[in-house]
PDB file of C-alpha atoms in Angstrom:
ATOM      1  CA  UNK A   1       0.000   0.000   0.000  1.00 55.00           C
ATOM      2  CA  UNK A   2       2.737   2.092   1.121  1.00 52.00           C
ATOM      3  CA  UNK A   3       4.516   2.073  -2.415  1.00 48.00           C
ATOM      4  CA  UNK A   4       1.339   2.434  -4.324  1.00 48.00           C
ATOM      5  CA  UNK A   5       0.666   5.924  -2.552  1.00 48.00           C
ATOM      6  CA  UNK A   6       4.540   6.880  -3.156  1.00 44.00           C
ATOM      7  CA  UNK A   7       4.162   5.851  -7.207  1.00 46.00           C
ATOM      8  CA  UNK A   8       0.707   8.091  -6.926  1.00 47.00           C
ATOM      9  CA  UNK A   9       2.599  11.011  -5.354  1.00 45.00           C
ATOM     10  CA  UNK A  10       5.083  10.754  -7.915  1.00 43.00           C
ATOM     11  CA  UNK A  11       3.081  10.649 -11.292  1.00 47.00           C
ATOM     12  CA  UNK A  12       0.089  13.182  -9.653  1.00 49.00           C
ATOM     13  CA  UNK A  13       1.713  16.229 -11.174  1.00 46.00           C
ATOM     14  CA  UNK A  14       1.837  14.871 -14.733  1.00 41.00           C
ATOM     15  CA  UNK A  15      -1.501  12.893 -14.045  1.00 45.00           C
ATOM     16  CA  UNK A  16      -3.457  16.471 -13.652  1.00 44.00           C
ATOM     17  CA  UNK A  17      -1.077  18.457 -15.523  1.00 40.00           C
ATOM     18  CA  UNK A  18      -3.360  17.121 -18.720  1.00 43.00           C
ATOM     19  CA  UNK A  19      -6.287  19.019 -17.076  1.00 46.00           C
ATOM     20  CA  UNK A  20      -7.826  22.732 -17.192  1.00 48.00           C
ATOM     21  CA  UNK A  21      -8.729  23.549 -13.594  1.00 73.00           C
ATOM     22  CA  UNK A  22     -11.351  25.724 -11.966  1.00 89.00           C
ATOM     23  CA  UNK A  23     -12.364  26.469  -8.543  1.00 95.00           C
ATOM     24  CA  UNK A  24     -15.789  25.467  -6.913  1.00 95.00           C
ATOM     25  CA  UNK A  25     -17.013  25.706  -3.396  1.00 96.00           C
ATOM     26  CA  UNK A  26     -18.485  22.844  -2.341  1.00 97.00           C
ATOM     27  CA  UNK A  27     -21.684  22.329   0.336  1.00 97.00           C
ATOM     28  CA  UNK A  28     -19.219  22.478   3.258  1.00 96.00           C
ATOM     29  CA  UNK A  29     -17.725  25.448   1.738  1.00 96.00           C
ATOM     30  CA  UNK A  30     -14.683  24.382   0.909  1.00 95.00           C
ATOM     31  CA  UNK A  31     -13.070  25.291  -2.351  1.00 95.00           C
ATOM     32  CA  UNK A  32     -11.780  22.928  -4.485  1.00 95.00           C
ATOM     33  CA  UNK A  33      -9.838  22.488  -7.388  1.00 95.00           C
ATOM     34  CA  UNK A  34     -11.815  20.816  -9.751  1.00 95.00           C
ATOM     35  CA  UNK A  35     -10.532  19.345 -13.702  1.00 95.00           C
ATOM     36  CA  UNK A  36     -13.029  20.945 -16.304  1.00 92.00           C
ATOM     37  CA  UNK A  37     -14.112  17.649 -17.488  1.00 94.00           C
ATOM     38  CA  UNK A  38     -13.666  15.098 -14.695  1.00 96.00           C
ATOM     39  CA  UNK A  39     -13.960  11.727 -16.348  1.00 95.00           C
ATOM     40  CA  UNK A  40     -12.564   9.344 -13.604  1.00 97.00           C
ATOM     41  CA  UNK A  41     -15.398  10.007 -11.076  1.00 98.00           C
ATOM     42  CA  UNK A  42     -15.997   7.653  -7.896  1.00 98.00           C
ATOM     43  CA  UNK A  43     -18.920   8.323  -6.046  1.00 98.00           C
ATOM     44  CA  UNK A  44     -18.828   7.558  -1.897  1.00 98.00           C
ATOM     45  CA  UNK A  45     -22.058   7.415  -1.037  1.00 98.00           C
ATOM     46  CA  UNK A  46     -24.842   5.604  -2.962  1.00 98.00           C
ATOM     47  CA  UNK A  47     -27.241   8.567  -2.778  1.00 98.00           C
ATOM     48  CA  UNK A  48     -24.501  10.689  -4.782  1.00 98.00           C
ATOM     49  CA  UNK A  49     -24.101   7.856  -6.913  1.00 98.00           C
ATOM     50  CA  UNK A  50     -28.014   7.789  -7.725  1.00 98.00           C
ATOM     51  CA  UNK A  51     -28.245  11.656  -8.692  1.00 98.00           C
ATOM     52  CA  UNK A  52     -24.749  11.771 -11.010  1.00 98.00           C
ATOM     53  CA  UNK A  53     -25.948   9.662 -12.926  1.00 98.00           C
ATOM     54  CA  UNK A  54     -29.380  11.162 -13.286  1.00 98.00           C
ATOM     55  CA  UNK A  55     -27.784  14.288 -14.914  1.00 98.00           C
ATOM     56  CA  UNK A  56     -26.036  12.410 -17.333  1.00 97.00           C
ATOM     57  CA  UNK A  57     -22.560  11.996 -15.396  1.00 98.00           C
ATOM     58  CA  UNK A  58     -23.245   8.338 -15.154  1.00 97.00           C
ATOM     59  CA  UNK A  59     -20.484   7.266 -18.305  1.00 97.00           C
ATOM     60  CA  UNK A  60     -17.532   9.068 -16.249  1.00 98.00           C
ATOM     61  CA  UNK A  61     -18.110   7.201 -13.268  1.00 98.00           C
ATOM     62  CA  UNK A  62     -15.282   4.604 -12.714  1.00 98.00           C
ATOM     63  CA  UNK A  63     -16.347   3.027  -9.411  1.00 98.00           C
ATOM     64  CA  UNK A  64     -18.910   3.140  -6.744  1.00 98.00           C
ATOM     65  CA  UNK A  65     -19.611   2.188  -2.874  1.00 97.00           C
ATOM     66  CA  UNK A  66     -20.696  -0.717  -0.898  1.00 97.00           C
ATOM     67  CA  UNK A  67     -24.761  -0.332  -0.219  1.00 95.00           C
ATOM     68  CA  UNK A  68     -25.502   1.056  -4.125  1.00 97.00           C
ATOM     69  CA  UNK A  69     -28.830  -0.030  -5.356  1.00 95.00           C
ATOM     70  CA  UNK A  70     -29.579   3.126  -8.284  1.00 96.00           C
ATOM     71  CA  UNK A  71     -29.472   3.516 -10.591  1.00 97.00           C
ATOM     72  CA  UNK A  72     -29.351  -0.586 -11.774  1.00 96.00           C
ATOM     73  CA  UNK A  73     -26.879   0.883 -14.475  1.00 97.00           C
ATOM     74  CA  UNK A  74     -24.425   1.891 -11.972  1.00 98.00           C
ATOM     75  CA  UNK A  75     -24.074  -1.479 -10.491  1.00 97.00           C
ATOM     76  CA  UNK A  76     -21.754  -2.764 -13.332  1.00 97.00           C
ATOM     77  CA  UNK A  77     -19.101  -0.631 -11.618  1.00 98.00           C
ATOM     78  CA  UNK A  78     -16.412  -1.737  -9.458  1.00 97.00           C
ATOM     79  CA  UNK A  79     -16.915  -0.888  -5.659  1.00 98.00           C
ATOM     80  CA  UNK A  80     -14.512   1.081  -3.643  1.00 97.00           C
ATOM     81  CA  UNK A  81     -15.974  -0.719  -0.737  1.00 96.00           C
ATOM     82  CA  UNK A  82     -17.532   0.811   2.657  1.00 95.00           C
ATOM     83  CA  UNK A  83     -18.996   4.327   2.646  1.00 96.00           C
ATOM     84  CA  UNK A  84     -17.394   4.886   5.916  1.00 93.00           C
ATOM     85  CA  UNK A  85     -13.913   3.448   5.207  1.00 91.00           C
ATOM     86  CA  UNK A  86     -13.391   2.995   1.720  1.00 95.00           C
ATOM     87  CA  UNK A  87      -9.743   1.135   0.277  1.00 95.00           C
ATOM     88  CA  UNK A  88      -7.492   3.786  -0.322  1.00 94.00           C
ATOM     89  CA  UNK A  89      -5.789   1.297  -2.388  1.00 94.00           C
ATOM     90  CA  UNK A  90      -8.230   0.428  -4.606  1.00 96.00           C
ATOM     91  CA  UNK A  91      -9.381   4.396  -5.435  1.00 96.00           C
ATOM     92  CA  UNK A  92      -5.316   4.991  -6.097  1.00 95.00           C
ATOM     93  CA  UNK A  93      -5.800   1.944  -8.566  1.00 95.00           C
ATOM     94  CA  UNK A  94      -8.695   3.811 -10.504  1.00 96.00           C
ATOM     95  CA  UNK A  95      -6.436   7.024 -10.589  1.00 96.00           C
ATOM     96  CA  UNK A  96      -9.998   9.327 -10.325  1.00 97.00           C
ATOM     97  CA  UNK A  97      -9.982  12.961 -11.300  1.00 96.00           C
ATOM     98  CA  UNK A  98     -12.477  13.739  -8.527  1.00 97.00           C
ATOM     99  CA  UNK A  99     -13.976  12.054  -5.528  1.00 98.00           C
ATOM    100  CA  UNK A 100     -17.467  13.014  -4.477  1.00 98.00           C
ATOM    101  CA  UNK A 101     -18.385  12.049  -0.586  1.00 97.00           C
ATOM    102  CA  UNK A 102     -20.598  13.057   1.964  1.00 97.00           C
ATOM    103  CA  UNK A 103     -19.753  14.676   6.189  1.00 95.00           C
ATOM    104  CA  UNK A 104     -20.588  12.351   8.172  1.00 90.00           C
ATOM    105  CA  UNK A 105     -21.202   9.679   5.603  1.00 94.00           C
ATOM    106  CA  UNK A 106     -17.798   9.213   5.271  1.00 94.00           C
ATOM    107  CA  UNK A 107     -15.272   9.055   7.602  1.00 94.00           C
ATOM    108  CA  UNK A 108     -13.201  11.963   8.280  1.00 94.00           C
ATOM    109  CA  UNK A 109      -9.843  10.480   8.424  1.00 93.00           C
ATOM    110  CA  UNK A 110     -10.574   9.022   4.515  1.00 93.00           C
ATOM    111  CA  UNK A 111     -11.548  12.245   3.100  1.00 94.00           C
ATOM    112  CA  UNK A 112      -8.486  14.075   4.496  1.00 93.00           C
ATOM    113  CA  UNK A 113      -5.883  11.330   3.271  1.00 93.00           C
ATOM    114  CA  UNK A 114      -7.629  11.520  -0.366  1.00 93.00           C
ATOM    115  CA  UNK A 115      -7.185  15.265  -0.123  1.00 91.00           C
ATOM    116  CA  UNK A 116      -3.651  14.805   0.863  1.00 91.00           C
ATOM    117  CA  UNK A 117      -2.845  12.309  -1.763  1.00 90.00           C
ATOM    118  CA  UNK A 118      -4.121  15.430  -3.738  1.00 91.00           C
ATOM    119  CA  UNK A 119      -7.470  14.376  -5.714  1.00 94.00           C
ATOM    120  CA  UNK A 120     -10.276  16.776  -5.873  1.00 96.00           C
ATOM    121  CA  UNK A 121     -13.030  15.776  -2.941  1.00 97.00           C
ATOM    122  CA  UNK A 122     -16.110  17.769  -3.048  1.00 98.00           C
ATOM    123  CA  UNK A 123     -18.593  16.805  -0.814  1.00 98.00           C
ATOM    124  CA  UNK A 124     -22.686  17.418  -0.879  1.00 98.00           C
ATOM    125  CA  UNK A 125     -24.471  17.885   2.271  1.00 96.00           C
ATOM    126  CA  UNK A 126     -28.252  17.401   1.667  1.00 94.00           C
ATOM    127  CA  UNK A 127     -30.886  18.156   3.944  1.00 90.00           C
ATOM    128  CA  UNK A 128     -34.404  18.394   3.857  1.00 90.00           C
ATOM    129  CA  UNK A 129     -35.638  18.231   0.184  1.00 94.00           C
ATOM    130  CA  UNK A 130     -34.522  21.511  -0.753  1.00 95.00           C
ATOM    131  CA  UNK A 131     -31.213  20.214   0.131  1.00 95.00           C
ATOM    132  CA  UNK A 132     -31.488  16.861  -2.590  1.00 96.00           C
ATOM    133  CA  UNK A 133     -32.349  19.661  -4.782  1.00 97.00           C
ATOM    134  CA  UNK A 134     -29.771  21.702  -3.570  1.00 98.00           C
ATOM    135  CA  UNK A 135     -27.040  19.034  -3.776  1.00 98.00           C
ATOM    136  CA  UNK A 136     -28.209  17.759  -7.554  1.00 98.00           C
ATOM    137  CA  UNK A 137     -26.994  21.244  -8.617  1.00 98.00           C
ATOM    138  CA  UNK A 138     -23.935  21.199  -6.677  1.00 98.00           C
ATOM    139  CA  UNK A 139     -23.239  17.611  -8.323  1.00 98.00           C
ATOM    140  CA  UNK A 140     -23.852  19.422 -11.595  1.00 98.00           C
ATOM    141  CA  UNK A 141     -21.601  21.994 -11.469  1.00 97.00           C
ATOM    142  CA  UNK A 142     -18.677  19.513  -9.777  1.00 98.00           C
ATOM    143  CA  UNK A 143     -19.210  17.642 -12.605  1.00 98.00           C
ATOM    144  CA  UNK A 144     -19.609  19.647 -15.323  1.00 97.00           C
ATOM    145  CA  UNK A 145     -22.488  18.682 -16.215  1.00 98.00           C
ATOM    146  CA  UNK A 146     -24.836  22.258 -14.716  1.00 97.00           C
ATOM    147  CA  UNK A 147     -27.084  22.603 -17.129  1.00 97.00           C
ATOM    148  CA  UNK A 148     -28.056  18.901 -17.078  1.00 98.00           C
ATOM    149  CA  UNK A 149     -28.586  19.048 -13.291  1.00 98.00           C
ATOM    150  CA  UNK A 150     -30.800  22.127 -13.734  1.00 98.00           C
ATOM    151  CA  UNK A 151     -32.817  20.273 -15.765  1.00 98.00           C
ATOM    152  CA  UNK A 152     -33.044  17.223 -13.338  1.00 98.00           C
ATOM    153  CA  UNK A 153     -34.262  19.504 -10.754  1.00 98.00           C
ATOM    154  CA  UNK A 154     -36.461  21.536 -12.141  1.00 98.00           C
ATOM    155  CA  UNK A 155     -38.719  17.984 -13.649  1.00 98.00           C
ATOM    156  CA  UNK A 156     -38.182  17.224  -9.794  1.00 98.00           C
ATOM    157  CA  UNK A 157     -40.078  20.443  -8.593  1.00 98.00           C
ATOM    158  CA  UNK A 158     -42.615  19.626 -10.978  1.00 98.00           C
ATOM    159  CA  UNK A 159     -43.034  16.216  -9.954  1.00 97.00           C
ATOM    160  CA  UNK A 160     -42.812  17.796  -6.295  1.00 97.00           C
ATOM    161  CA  UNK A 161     -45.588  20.043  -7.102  1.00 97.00           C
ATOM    162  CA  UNK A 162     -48.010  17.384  -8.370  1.00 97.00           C
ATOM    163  CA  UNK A 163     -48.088  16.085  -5.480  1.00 96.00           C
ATOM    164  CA  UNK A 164     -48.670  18.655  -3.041  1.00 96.00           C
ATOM    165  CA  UNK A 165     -51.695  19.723  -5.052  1.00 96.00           C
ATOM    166  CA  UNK A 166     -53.381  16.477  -5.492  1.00 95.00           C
ATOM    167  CA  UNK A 167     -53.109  15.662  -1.205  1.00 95.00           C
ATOM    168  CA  UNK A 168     -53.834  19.444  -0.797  1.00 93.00           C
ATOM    169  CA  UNK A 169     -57.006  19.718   1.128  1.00 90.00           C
ATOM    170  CA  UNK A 170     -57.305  16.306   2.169  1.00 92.00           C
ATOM    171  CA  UNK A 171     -57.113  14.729   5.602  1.00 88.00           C
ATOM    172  CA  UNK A 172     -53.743  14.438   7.327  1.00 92.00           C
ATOM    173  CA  UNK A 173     -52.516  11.097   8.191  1.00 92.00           C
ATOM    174  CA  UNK A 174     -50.420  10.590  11.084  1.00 94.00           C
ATOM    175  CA  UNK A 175     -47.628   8.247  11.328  1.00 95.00           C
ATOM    176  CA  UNK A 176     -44.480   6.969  13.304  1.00 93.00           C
ATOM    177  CA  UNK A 177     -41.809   6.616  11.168  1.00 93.00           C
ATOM    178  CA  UNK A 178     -39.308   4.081  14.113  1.00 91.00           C
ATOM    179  CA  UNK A 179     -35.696   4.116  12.136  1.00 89.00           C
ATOM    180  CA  UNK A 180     -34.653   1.338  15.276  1.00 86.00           C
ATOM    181  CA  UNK A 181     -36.294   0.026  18.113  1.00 83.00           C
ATOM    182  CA  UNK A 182     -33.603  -0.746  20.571  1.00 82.00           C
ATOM    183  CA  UNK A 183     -32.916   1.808  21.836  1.00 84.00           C
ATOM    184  CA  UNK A 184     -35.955   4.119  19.916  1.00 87.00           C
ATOM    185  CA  UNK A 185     -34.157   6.292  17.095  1.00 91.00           C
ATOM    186  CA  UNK A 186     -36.587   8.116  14.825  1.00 94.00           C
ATOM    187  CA  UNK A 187     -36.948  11.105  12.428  1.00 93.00           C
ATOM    188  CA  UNK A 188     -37.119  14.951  13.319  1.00 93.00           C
ATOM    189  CA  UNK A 189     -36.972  18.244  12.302  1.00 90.00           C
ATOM    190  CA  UNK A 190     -35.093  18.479   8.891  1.00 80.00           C
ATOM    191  CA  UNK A 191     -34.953  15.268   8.137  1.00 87.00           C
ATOM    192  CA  UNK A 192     -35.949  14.500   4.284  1.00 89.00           C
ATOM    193  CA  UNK A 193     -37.842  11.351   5.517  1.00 93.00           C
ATOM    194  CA  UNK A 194     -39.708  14.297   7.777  1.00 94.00           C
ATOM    195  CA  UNK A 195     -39.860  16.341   4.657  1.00 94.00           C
ATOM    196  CA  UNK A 196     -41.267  13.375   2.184  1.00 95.00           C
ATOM    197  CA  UNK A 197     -43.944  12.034   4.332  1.00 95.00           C
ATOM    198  CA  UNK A 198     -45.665  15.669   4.682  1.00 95.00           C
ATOM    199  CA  UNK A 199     -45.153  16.503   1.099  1.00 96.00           C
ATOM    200  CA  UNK A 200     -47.061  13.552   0.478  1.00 96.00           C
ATOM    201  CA  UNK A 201     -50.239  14.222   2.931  1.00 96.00           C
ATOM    202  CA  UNK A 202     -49.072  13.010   5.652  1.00 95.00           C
ATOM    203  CA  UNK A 203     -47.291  14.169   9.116  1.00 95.00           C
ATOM    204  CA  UNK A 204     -44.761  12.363  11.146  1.00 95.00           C
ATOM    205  CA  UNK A 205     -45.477  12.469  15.271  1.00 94.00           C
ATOM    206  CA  UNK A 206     -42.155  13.474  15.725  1.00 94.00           C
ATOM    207  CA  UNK A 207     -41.168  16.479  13.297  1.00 93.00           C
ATOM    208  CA  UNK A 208     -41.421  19.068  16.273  1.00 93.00           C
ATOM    209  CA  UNK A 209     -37.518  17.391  17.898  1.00 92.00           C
ATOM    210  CA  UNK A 210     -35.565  19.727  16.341  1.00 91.00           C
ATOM    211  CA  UNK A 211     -32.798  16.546  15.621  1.00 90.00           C
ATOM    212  CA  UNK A 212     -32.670  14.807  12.654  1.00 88.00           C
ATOM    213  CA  UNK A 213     -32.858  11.206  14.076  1.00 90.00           C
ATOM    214  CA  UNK A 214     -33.523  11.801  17.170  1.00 93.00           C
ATOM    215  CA  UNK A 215     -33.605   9.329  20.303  1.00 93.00           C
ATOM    216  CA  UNK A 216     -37.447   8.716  21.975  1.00 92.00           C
ATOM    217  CA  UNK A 217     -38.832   7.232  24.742  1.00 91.00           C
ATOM    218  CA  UNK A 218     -41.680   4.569  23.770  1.00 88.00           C
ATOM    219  CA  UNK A 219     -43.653   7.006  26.717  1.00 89.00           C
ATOM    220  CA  UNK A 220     -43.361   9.422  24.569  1.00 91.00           C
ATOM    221  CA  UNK A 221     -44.609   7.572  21.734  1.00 90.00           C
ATOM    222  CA  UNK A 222     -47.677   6.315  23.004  1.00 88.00           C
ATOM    223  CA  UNK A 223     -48.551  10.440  24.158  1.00 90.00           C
ATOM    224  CA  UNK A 224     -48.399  11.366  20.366  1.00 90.00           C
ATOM    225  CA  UNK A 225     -50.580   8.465  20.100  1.00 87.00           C
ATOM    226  CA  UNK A 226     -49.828   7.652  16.009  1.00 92.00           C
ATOM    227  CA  UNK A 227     -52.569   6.545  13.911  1.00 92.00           C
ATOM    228  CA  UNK A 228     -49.865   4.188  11.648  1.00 94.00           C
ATOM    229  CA  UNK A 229     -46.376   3.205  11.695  1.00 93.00           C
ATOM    230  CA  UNK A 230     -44.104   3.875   8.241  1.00 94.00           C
ATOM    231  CA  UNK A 231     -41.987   1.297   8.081  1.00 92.00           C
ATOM    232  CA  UNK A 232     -39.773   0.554   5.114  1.00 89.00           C
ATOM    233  CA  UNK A 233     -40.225  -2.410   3.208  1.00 86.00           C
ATOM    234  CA  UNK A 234     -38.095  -5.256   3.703  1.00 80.00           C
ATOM    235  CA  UNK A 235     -36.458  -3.442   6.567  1.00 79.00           C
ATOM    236  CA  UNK A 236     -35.175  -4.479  10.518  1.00 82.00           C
ATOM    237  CA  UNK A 237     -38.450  -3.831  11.516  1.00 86.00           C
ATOM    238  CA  UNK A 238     -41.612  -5.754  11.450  1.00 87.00           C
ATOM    239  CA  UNK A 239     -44.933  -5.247  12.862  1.00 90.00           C
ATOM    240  CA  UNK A 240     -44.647  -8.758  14.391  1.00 90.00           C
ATOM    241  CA  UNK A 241     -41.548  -8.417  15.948  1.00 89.00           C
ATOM    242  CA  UNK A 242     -43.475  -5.083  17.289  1.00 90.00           C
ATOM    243  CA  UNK A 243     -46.008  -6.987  18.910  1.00 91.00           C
ATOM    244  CA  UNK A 244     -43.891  -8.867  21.292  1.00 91.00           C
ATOM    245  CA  UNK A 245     -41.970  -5.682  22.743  1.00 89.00           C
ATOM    246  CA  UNK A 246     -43.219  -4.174  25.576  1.00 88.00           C
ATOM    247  CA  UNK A 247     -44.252  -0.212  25.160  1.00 86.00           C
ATOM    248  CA  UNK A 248     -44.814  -1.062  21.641  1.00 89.00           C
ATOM    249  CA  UNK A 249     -47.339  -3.657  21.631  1.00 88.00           C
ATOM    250  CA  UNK A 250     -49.362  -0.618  23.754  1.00 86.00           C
ATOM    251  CA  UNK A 251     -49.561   1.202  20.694  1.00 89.00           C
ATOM    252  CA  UNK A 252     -52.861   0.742  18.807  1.00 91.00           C
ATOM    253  CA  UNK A 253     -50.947   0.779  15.280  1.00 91.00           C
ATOM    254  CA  UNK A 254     -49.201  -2.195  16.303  1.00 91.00           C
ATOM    255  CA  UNK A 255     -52.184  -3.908  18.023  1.00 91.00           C
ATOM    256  CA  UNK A 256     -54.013  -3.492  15.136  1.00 92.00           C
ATOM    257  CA  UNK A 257     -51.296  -3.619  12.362  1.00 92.00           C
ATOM    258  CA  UNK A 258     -51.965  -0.224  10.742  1.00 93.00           C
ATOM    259  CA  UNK A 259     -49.227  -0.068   8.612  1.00 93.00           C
ATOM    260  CA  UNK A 260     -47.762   1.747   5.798  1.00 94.00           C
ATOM    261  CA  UNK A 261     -44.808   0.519   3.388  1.00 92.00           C
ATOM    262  CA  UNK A 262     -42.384   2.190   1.535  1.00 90.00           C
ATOM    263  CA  UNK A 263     -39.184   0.639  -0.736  1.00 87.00           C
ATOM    264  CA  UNK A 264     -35.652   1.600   0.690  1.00 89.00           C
ATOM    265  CA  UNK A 265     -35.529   4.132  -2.448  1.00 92.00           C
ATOM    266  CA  UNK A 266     -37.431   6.651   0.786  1.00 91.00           C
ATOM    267  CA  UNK A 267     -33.241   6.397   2.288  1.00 90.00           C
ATOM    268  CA  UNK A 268     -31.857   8.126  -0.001  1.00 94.00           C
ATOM    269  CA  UNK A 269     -31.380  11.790  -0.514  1.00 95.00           C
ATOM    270  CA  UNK A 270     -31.440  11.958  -4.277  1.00 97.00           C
ATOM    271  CA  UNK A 271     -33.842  11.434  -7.414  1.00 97.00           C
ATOM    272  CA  UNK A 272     -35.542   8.181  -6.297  1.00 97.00           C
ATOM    273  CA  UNK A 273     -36.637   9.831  -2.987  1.00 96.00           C
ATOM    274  CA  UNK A 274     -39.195  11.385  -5.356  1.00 97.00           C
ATOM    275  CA  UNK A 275     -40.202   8.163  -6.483  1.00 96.00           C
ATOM    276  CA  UNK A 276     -40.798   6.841  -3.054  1.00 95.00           C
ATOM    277  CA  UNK A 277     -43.073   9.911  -2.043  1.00 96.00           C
ATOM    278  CA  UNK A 278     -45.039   9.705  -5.111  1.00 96.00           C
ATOM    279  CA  UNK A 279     -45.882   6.524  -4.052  1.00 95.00           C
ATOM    280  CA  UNK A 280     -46.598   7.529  -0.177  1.00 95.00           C
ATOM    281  CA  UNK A 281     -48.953  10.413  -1.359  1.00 96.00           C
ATOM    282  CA  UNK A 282     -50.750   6.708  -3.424  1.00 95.00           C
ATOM    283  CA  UNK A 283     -51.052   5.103   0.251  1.00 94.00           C
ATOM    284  CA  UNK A 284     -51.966   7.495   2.175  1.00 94.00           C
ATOM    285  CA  UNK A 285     -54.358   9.241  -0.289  1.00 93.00           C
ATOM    286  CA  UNK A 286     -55.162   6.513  -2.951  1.00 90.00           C
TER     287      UNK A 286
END
């Protein structure tokens, strides 16, 4: 490992030497020195992943993370492994132009080495979904591919819009959205789940803790008394398992299964997140 990074040191200068640069600040303002045309992209986070390639970015991608599930297209690429701790040797194999990663996503320590090994890291910090939005443009411009993003976002705000109008007016439906169950870990304030499950006509019990996934006590649950749980498909978490915990099995969704499903796509902070909401606004307002 030791004499791949020396051999990397060594040829870096020549390596970007054959590349135009610009500056860019990225969503942890930062500024980094981007190539005009990156073409050796790996993406550290599946999310990221997901919304290069919906602006067309997809064909300079070289390699990927552990965890990627969209687009299907992207899963013909080699994986750089964890999205916490991803081999340094491997991404020094794939000699990328740029790295794109995510705070707190991906580990610190990584994302300083990579910088030191000097390849371009610009990160995207999305919150809410503004902040997909938000982070699609930022992708766009880190990529060089701007006016693509702009494109992707505004069909998304359209999309967006759709829905809001066809749930506006109707009844609200209430729900407890449990991310673990041991120890209770759920969404708040800010957090895009939070954000997806109003924009599709519902509300989440919890989106007054201003934390993102916040810790609760089941007491505290069965006060905001939930009319359904959100669970996500295929998940840790089943209603059945539910029903043989005490605190839980007091809450009438449980007792009497009242359930909502949505896919895994509802995890990630890009494109598809849009595609799991239009199908929420279908459940809870069919």
């Amino acid at each position: 490992m030791k004499k791949l990074i020396v051999l990397y040191l060594l040829l870096l200068p020549a390596f970007f030497s054959c590349f135009a640069g610009r500056v860019a600040k990225d969503e942890t303002a930062r500024m980094v020195d981007l190539p005009d045309h990156p073409h050796r992209i790996i993406c550290l986070v599946p999310s990221i992943t997901d919304s290069v390639f919906s602006i067309g970015a997809g064909a300079d991608v070289v390699a990927i993370s552990d965890y990627t599930k969209y687009p299907a297209e992207a899963l013909s690429r080699p994986s750089v492994g964890s999205i916490m701790s991803p081999s340094m040797e491997t991404i020094l194999s794939l000699h990328p132009d740029l790295i794109l990663g995510m705070p707190h996503a991906n580990e610190q320590a990584s994302l300083e080495e990579l910088e030191h090994l000097g390849i371009p890291v610009y990160l995207v910090d999305p919150h809410g979904i503004n902040g997909i939005l938000h982070s699609i443009v930022s992708l766009g411009v880190a990529t060089d591919h701007e006016r693509e993003a702009q494109a992707e976002v505004a069909h998304l705000q359209r999309r967006i819009a759709a829905i809001r109008s066809r749930v506006a007016g109707k009844g609200v439906v209430k729900v407890f959205a449990p991310i673990s169950y041991d120890p209770p870990i759920t969404i708040g304030k800010g957090a895009f789940i939070t954000e997806i499950i109003a924009a599709a006509g519902g509300e989440s019990i919890t989106d007054d803790i201003n934390q993102e996934w916040p810790h609760i006590s089941m007491e505290a649950v069965v006060a905001r008394s939930p009319e359904a749980l959100l669970l996500v498909r295929g998940g840790r978490i089943s209603v059945d398992t539910l029903k043989t915990l005490p605190g839980w099995n007091e809450l009438p969704a449980v007792r009497m299964s009242r359930v909502y499903f949505v896919d895994k796509r509802v995890e990630f902070p890009s494109p598809v997140a849009i595609d799991a909401l239009e199908d929420l606004a279908r459940q809870f307002h069919p």
